[in-house]
Coordinates of C-alpha atoms in Angstrom, one line a residue:
M29 CA 75.7 144.1 70.0
K30 CA 78.8 142.9 71.2
S31 CA 79.5 139.4 70.4
R32 CA 78.2 136.8 73.4
V33 CA 82.0 135.5 74.9
P34 CA 82.3 131.9 75.1
V35 CA 83.6 130.5 78.7
G36 CA 87.0 130.6 79.8
L37 CA 87.6 133.9 77.4
T38 CA 87.5 137.3 78.6
E39 CA 86.0 139.8 76.3
S40 CA 89.4 141.7 74.9
Q41 CA 91.1 137.5 73.9
W42 CA 87.3 137.2 72.2
D43 CA 87.3 140.0 70.7
S44 CA 91.6 139.4 69.6
I45 CA 90.3 136.5 68.3
M46 CA 87.6 137.2 66.1
D47 CA 89.7 139.7 64.8
G48 CA 88.3 140.1 61.2
L49 CA 85.8 137.8 61.3
A50 CA 83.3 140.0 62.3
D51 CA 81.2 139.1 58.6
H52 CA 81.4 135.7 59.3
P53 CA 78.8 135.4 62.5
S54 CA 78.6 132.0 61.6
T55 CA 82.1 131.1 61.5
M56 CA 81.8 133.4 65.0
N57 CA 78.8 131.3 66.1
D58 CA 80.7 127.8 65.8
Y59 CA 83.7 129.2 67.3
R60 CA 81.5 129.9 70.5
K61 CA 79.7 127.0 70.5
I62 CA 83.0 125.0 70.2
I63 CA 84.8 126.8 72.5
N64 CA 81.6 125.8 75.2
L65 CA 81.8 122.6 74.9
L66 CA 85.3 122.0 75.0
H67 CA 84.5 123.5 78.6
T68 CA 82.2 121.2 79.4
Y69 CA 84.9 118.2 78.8
D70 CA 85.9 116.4 82.3
N71 CA 83.4 118.5 84.7
G72 CA 85.6 122.4 83.0
R73 CA 89.1 121.1 83.3
L74 CA 90.4 122.0 80.2
H75 CA 90.6 125.7 79.5
I76 CA 91.7 126.7 75.9
T77 CA 94.1 129.1 77.3
S78 CA 96.2 126.8 79.4
M79 CA 95.9 123.4 77.6
T80 CA 98.6 120.9 76.7
K81 CA 99.5 119.2 73.6
Q82 CA 98.5 116.1 76.2
D83 CA 95.4 117.5 76.9
A84 CA 94.5 118.5 73.4
E85 CA 95.7 115.3 71.8
D86 CA 93.5 113.3 74.7
Y87 CA 90.2 115.4 73.9
F88 CA 90.6 114.6 70.2
G89 CA 91.2 111.3 71.3
M90 CA 87.6 111.2 72.9
L91 CA 86.0 112.5 69.8
E92 CA 88.0 110.8 67.7
K93 CA 86.5 107.6 69.7
R94 CA 82.8 108.6 70.1
A95 CA 83.0 109.1 66.4
S96 CA 84.5 105.4 66.0
D97 CA 80.9 104.2 69.0
G98 CA 79.0 106.2 66.8
E99 CA 78.0 108.9 69.1
M100 CA 79.8 111.7 66.0
S101 CA 79.7 112.1 62.1
T102 CA 83.3 111.1 60.7
N103 CA 82.6 115.1 59.7
T104 CA 81.3 116.1 62.3
V105 CA 84.9 115.2 64.9
H106 CA 86.7 117.0 61.7
R107 CA 85.0 120.2 61.9
Y108 CA 85.7 120.2 65.5
E109 CA 89.1 120.1 64.8
A110 CA 90.1 121.9 62.4
T111 CA 88.1 124.5 63.9
L112 CA 90.2 124.2 67.7
R113 CA 93.3 124.6 65.8
S114 CA 92.7 127.0 63.8
I115 CA 91.1 129.3 67.2
G116 CA 95.1 128.2 68.5
R117 CA 96.5 129.7 65.3
R118 CA 94.6 132.8 65.7
M119 CA 95.7 133.5 69.5
Q120 CA 99.3 132.2 69.4
A121 CA 98.6 135.3 66.2
H122 CA 97.8 137.4 69.0
P123 CA 101.5 137.3 71.6
E124 CA 100.2 140.7 72.9
T125 CA 96.6 139.3 74.5
F126 CA 97.4 135.6 74.5
P127 CA 101.7 136.2 75.8
D128 CA 103.9 132.8 74.8
Y129 CA 100.3 131.2 73.8
E130 CA 101.8 127.9 71.8
N131 CA 98.5 125.7 69.4
P132 CA 98.1 122.4 71.8
F133 CA 95.7 121.4 67.6
S134 CA 99.6 122.2 65.5
G135 CA 100.8 119.3 64.6
I136 CA 98.6 117.2 66.0
L137 CA 97.1 115.4 63.0
H138 CA 99.8 113.1 60.7
D139 CA 99.2 115.6 57.6
E140 CA 99.7 118.5 59.1
V141 CA 102.4 120.8 59.2
R142 CA 103.1 122.9 61.7
N143 CA 103.4 126.8 61.7
K144 CA 106.5 128.3 63.2
T145 CA 106.5 131.6 65.0
R146 CA 107.8 134.1 62.3
Y147 CA 110.6 136.4 63.9
T148 CA 110.9 140.1 62.6
A149 CA 113.0 142.7 63.8
E150 CA 109.9 144.4 65.6
T151 CA 109.3 141.2 67.4
F152 CA 112.3 142.2 69.5
A153 CA 112.6 145.6 71.8
D154 CA 115.4 147.9 71.5
P155 CA 118.2 146.9 73.2
K156 CA 119.1 150.7 74.3
D157 CA 115.9 150.7 75.7
I158 CA 116.5 147.4 78.1
H159 CA 119.5 149.0 79.2
K160 CA 117.7 151.4 80.4
I161 CA 114.8 149.2 82.7
I162 CA 117.4 147.4 83.9
R163 CA 120.0 151.3 85.4
V164 CA 116.7 151.8 86.3
L165 CA 115.7 148.5 88.3
P166 CA 116.6 149.3 92.1
E167 CA 113.7 151.8 91.8
F168 CA 111.5 149.4 92.4
S169 CA 110.3 147.2 95.3
H170 CA 112.6 144.1 96.3
E171 CA 109.4 141.9 95.3
R172 CA 109.4 143.5 92.1
R173 CA 112.3 144.5 91.2
I174 CA 112.9 140.2 91.6
L175 CA 109.8 139.8 89.1
L176 CA 111.6 141.6 86.6
E177 CA 115.3 139.8 86.9
L178 CA 113.5 137.2 86.6
M179 CA 111.9 138.3 83.0
L180 CA 115.4 140.1 81.6
F181 CA 118.4 137.9 83.3
V182 CA 116.7 134.0 83.0
G183 CA 114.6 134.9 80.4
L184 CA 111.3 133.5 82.1
R185 CA 108.0 133.8 79.8
P186 CA 105.1 135.9 81.5
K187 CA 103.3 132.6 81.6
H188 CA 106.1 131.1 84.2
I189 CA 106.0 134.6 86.1
E190 CA 101.9 133.4 86.8
H191 CA 102.3 130.4 87.7
L192 CA 105.8 130.4 90.2
T193 CA 105.5 128.8 93.0
F194 CA 106.7 128.7 96.2
S195 CA 107.8 125.4 95.7
D196 CA 109.6 126.1 92.3
F197 CA 112.7 127.2 93.8
T198 CA 114.5 124.0 95.9
P199 CA 118.3 124.1 97.2
N200 CA 121.1 122.9 95.4
P201 CA 122.3 119.7 96.2
K202 CA 126.1 120.9 95.8
H203 CA 126.2 124.5 98.0
P204 CA 122.5 123.4 100.0
K205 CA 122.9 126.4 102.1
T206 CA 123.7 129.1 100.1
E207 CA 122.5 128.1 96.3
L208 CA 118.7 128.1 95.0
I209 CA 117.4 126.1 91.5
L210 CA 114.2 127.3 89.7
S211 CA 112.4 124.7 88.0
F212 CA 109.8 125.3 86.0
N213 CA 107.5 123.6 83.0
E214 CA 109.4 124.0 79.7
G215 CA 106.3 123.1 77.7
T216 CA 106.8 120.4 74.9
F217 CA 109.1 119.5 72.8
T218 CA 108.9 117.6 69.5
E219 CA 112.4 115.8 68.5
K220 CA 112.1 114.6 64.7
T221 CA 113.0 111.1 63.2
S222 CA 114.9 112.8 61.5
S223 CA 117.5 114.4 64.0
K224 CA 120.6 113.5 63.0
N225 CA 121.6 112.6 66.8
A226 CA 119.6 112.6 69.7
V227 CA 118.7 116.0 70.8
L228 CA 117.0 114.1 75.0
K229 CA 117.0 111.5 77.0
A230 CA 115.2 110.7 79.5
D231 CA 115.7 112.0 82.8
K232 CA 114.3 113.8 85.5
D233 CA 113.8 117.1 82.6
A234 CA 112.9 115.1 80.3
K235 CA 109.7 113.7 79.8
L236 CA 109.1 111.3 77.3
V237 CA 104.7 112.5 77.1
N238 CA 104.4 111.0 73.5
H239 CA 105.9 108.1 70.5
T240 CA 103.9 108.6 67.1
A241 CA 104.4 105.0 64.7
G242 CA 106.8 107.5 63.0
G243 CA 108.6 107.6 65.2
N244 CA 108.3 111.1 66.4
M245 CA 109.0 111.6 70.1
T246 CA 107.1 114.6 72.0
W247 CA 109.2 115.4 75.0
Q248 CA 107.4 117.3 78.3
V249 CA 110.8 119.3 79.6
T250 CA 111.9 120.8 82.6
G251 CA 113.7 124.3 82.7
R252 CA 116.5 124.2 85.8
W253 CA 118.3 127.4 86.7
C254 CA 121.4 127.9 89.8
F255 CA 121.1 131.2 92.0
F256 CA 124.7 132.4 92.5
E257 CA 125.3 132.8 96.1
N258 CA 124.7 136.6 96.2
Y259 CA 121.5 135.9 94.4
T260 CA 120.2 133.1 96.4
A261 CA 120.8 135.5 99.2
S262 CA 118.8 138.6 98.1
L263 CA 116.3 136.0 96.9
R264 CA 116.0 134.8 100.8
K265 CA 115.5 138.2 102.2
Y266 CA 112.4 138.5 100.3
H267 CA 111.6 135.3 101.8
P268 CA 114.0 133.8 104.6
S269 CA 112.5 130.5 104.2
L270 CA 112.3 130.2 100.3
G271 CA 113.9 126.1 98.9
L272 CA 112.9 124.5 102.5
I273 CA 108.9 124.1 102.4
R274 CA 106.7 123.4 100.0
D275 CA 103.6 125.5 99.1
D276 CA 102.6 125.8 96.3
R277 CA 101.1 129.5 96.4
P278 CA 101.5 131.9 93.9
Y279 CA 105.6 133.8 94.3
F280 CA 104.4 136.8 93.1
M281 CA 101.4 138.6 94.1
T282 CA 99.6 141.3 93.3
S283 CA 99.1 144.2 96.1
R284 CA 95.4 142.6 95.7
H285 CA 97.0 138.9 96.2
Q286 CA 95.9 138.0 93.5
P287 CA 98.1 135.6 91.6
Y288 CA 100.5 138.1 88.6
T289 CA 98.7 137.7 85.5
Y290 CA 100.0 138.4 82.6
R291 CA 97.8 142.7 82.7
A292 CA 99.1 143.1 85.9
Q293 CA 103.1 142.3 84.3
H294 CA 101.6 144.8 81.4
H295 CA 101.5 147.5 83.6
L296 CA 104.8 147.0 85.7
V297 CA 106.6 146.8 83.0
Q298 CA 105.1 149.9 81.5
E299 CA 105.7 151.7 85.1
A300 CA 109.4 150.1 84.6
C301 CA 109.7 152.0 81.5
C302 CA 108.2 155.8 82.7
R303 CA 111.1 155.7 84.7
A304 CA 113.2 155.3 82.6
G305 CA 111.9 158.4 80.3
L306 CA 111.2 155.8 77.7
E307 CA 107.4 155.6 76.4
S308 CA 104.7 153.6 78.5
G309 CA 104.8 151.0 75.4
A310 CA 108.1 151.0 74.4
V311 CA 108.6 147.6 75.9
T312 CA 106.1 145.0 77.5
P313 CA 106.7 141.0 79.2
Y314 CA 107.3 139.2 76.6
Q315 CA 110.1 141.2 75.0
L316 CA 112.1 141.3 78.0
S317 CA 111.6 137.5 78.8
L318 CA 112.7 137.0 75.0
Y319 CA 115.9 139.2 75.9
G320 CA 116.5 137.7 78.4
S321 CA 116.2 133.9 76.9
V322 CA 119.6 135.8 74.5
S323 CA 121.2 136.8 77.2
S324 CA 121.6 134.0 78.8
Y325 CA 122.3 132.2 76.2
L326 CA 125.1 134.0 74.8
I327 CA 126.5 134.1 78.6
M328 CA 126.4 130.4 78.8
Q329 CA 127.9 129.5 75.3
T330 CA 131.0 132.4 75.1
L331 CA 131.4 130.9 79.7
T332 CA 131.4 127.0 77.8
K333 CA 133.2 128.5 74.4
H334 CA 136.2 130.3 76.2
E335 CA 136.4 127.8 79.1
Q336 CA 136.6 124.7 75.9
L337 CA 139.4 127.0 74.3
K338 CA 141.7 127.8 77.8
N339 CA 142.1 123.9 78.2
S340 CA 142.7 123.2 74.1
L341 CA 145.6 126.3 74.7
S342 CA 148.1 124.7 77.2
Y343 CA 147.8 122.1 74.3
A344 CA 148.9 124.2 71.3
R345 CA 152.5 123.9 70.5
L346 CA 153.1 126.1 67.4
L347 CA 152.9 130.1 68.6
D348 CA 150.0 130.8 65.2
E349 CA 148.0 128.5 67.3
K350 CA 148.2 129.7 70.3
N351 CA 147.7 133.4 68.5
R352 CA 144.3 131.6 67.5
I353 CA 143.5 130.5 70.6
L354 CA 144.3 134.0 72.5
R355 CA 142.2 136.1 70.2
E356 CA 139.0 133.5 69.8
M357 CA 139.0 133.7 74.1
R358 CA 139.4 137.3 73.7
N359 CA 136.0 137.2 71.6
A360 CA 133.9 135.0 73.6
E361 CA 135.4 137.4 76.2
M362 CA 133.7 140.7 75.1
V363 CA 130.9 139.5 74.2
F364 CA 130.9 138.2 78.1
L365 CA 131.5 141.3 79.7
P366 CA 128.9 143.9 78.9
L367 CA 126.6 140.9 79.0
A368 CA 127.3 140.7 82.6
Q369 CA 127.8 143.1 83.3
N370 CA 123.8 144.2 82.0
G371 CA 122.9 141.7 84.6
W372 CA 124.8 137.3 85.7
I373 CA 122.5 136.4 88.7
G374 CA 123.1 132.8 87.9
E375 CA 123.0 129.6 85.2
W376 CA 121.6 126.9 83.7
V377 CA 122.4 123.6 85.7
N378 CA 125.0 121.8 84.5
D379 CA 125.2 124.3 81.1
V380 CA 121.6 122.4 79.9
Y381 CA 119.6 125.5 78.1
P382 CA 116.1 123.6 77.5
A383 CA 115.6 122.0 74.7
N384 CA 112.4 124.5 73.3
R385 CA 114.3 127.3 74.0
K386 CA 117.5 126.3 72.0
E387 CA 114.7 125.9 69.6
R388 CA 113.5 129.1 69.6
I389 CA 117.1 130.8 69.1
D390 CA 117.9 128.5 66.8
E391 CA 115.1 130.0 64.4
I392 CA 115.6 132.9 65.7
V393 CA 119.1 132.5 63.9
S394 CA 117.6 130.9 60.7
Q395 CA 114.6 133.1 60.2
L396 CA 116.8 136.3 60.8
G397 CA 120.8 136.2 60.3
S398 CA 123.6 134.5 62.2
D399 CA 124.1 138.0 63.7
A400 CA 120.5 138.4 65.1
L401 CA 120.8 137.4 68.2
Y402 CA 124.3 139.8 69.3
R403 CA 122.0 142.5 67.6
I404 CA 119.4 141.2 70.1
V405 CA 121.2 142.2 73.3
G406 CA 122.7 144.9 72.4
V407 CA 126.1 144.1 71.9
D408 CA 128.3 143.5 69.1
K409 CA 129.5 140.1 66.9
P410 CA 133.6 139.3 68.5

């Protein structure tokens, strides 16, 4: 008999969470009960699949207040919190079912060490397969091509695609008639007190949401991407008033006029794989977004480095120094050119790569080595 599914989850999501617990019915019942209780809090405002770190802190704070008021025992509160963190870890371990999910319950308690995502070569798609998909993009309708391109060239994650609205597009103040800026919620980034240099400061792209007694700061981060003039024209060909109206309707809709959920994105990427002559499951939406994150990062880095080298060339006095700078400029170009040819539709606003993404890039490099980013996008390291 199938296990009863808690509120707010699909059967496949529940099956992923229960993976390996078939012989532990009491644990399954605890998980079901605690998820159902979570969904009754604050008139059902919280959903375990979409909770933010702040939501989790608010919920844990409510539980601890009930313990201090004598409404719940301290042991019960601890069990609820531990169970929710365990559920979150199980969800994070199944990116195929919960793409881009980050455990909001992790790291809240002072004695907890946050688990980092483990990256392996299998985490990423074969870049040759990605390049084949890029070549068949012109075969898709305008809307579906844009969806794939925002993953491939910006690195928008499946959750971003699903929740993207018309209001997320605004005119670039520097070129309001010809360029659009896309702003989207990048989640939270925790800056440790041990950091040698401050990474973020409060501004329109970073909002301080928590400051612990130990000094750690949690920021809500906004990613901002500016589209080039020609790509802005392509976006407005699909929606002429884009950037000029405030409209919270989903930007991407399926043929049934529903938001583009991960399931719909998965079917689209399967179709792209088949059109490219690949197995239908050769690449996932999550892998497309990882490729886009790394590609856009490398483009930004190489352009920035190239500009710095160009500026330093005029100050070089010795011939050997000039030759060294010219070699390094050519090396940067060797990375940039193949990436630009695959797809280059814009840049991060003011060359600010979002802090969470940079943290992910650094973690990939620390786990897989300094050449990992080049292997992921299929270009040679200079």
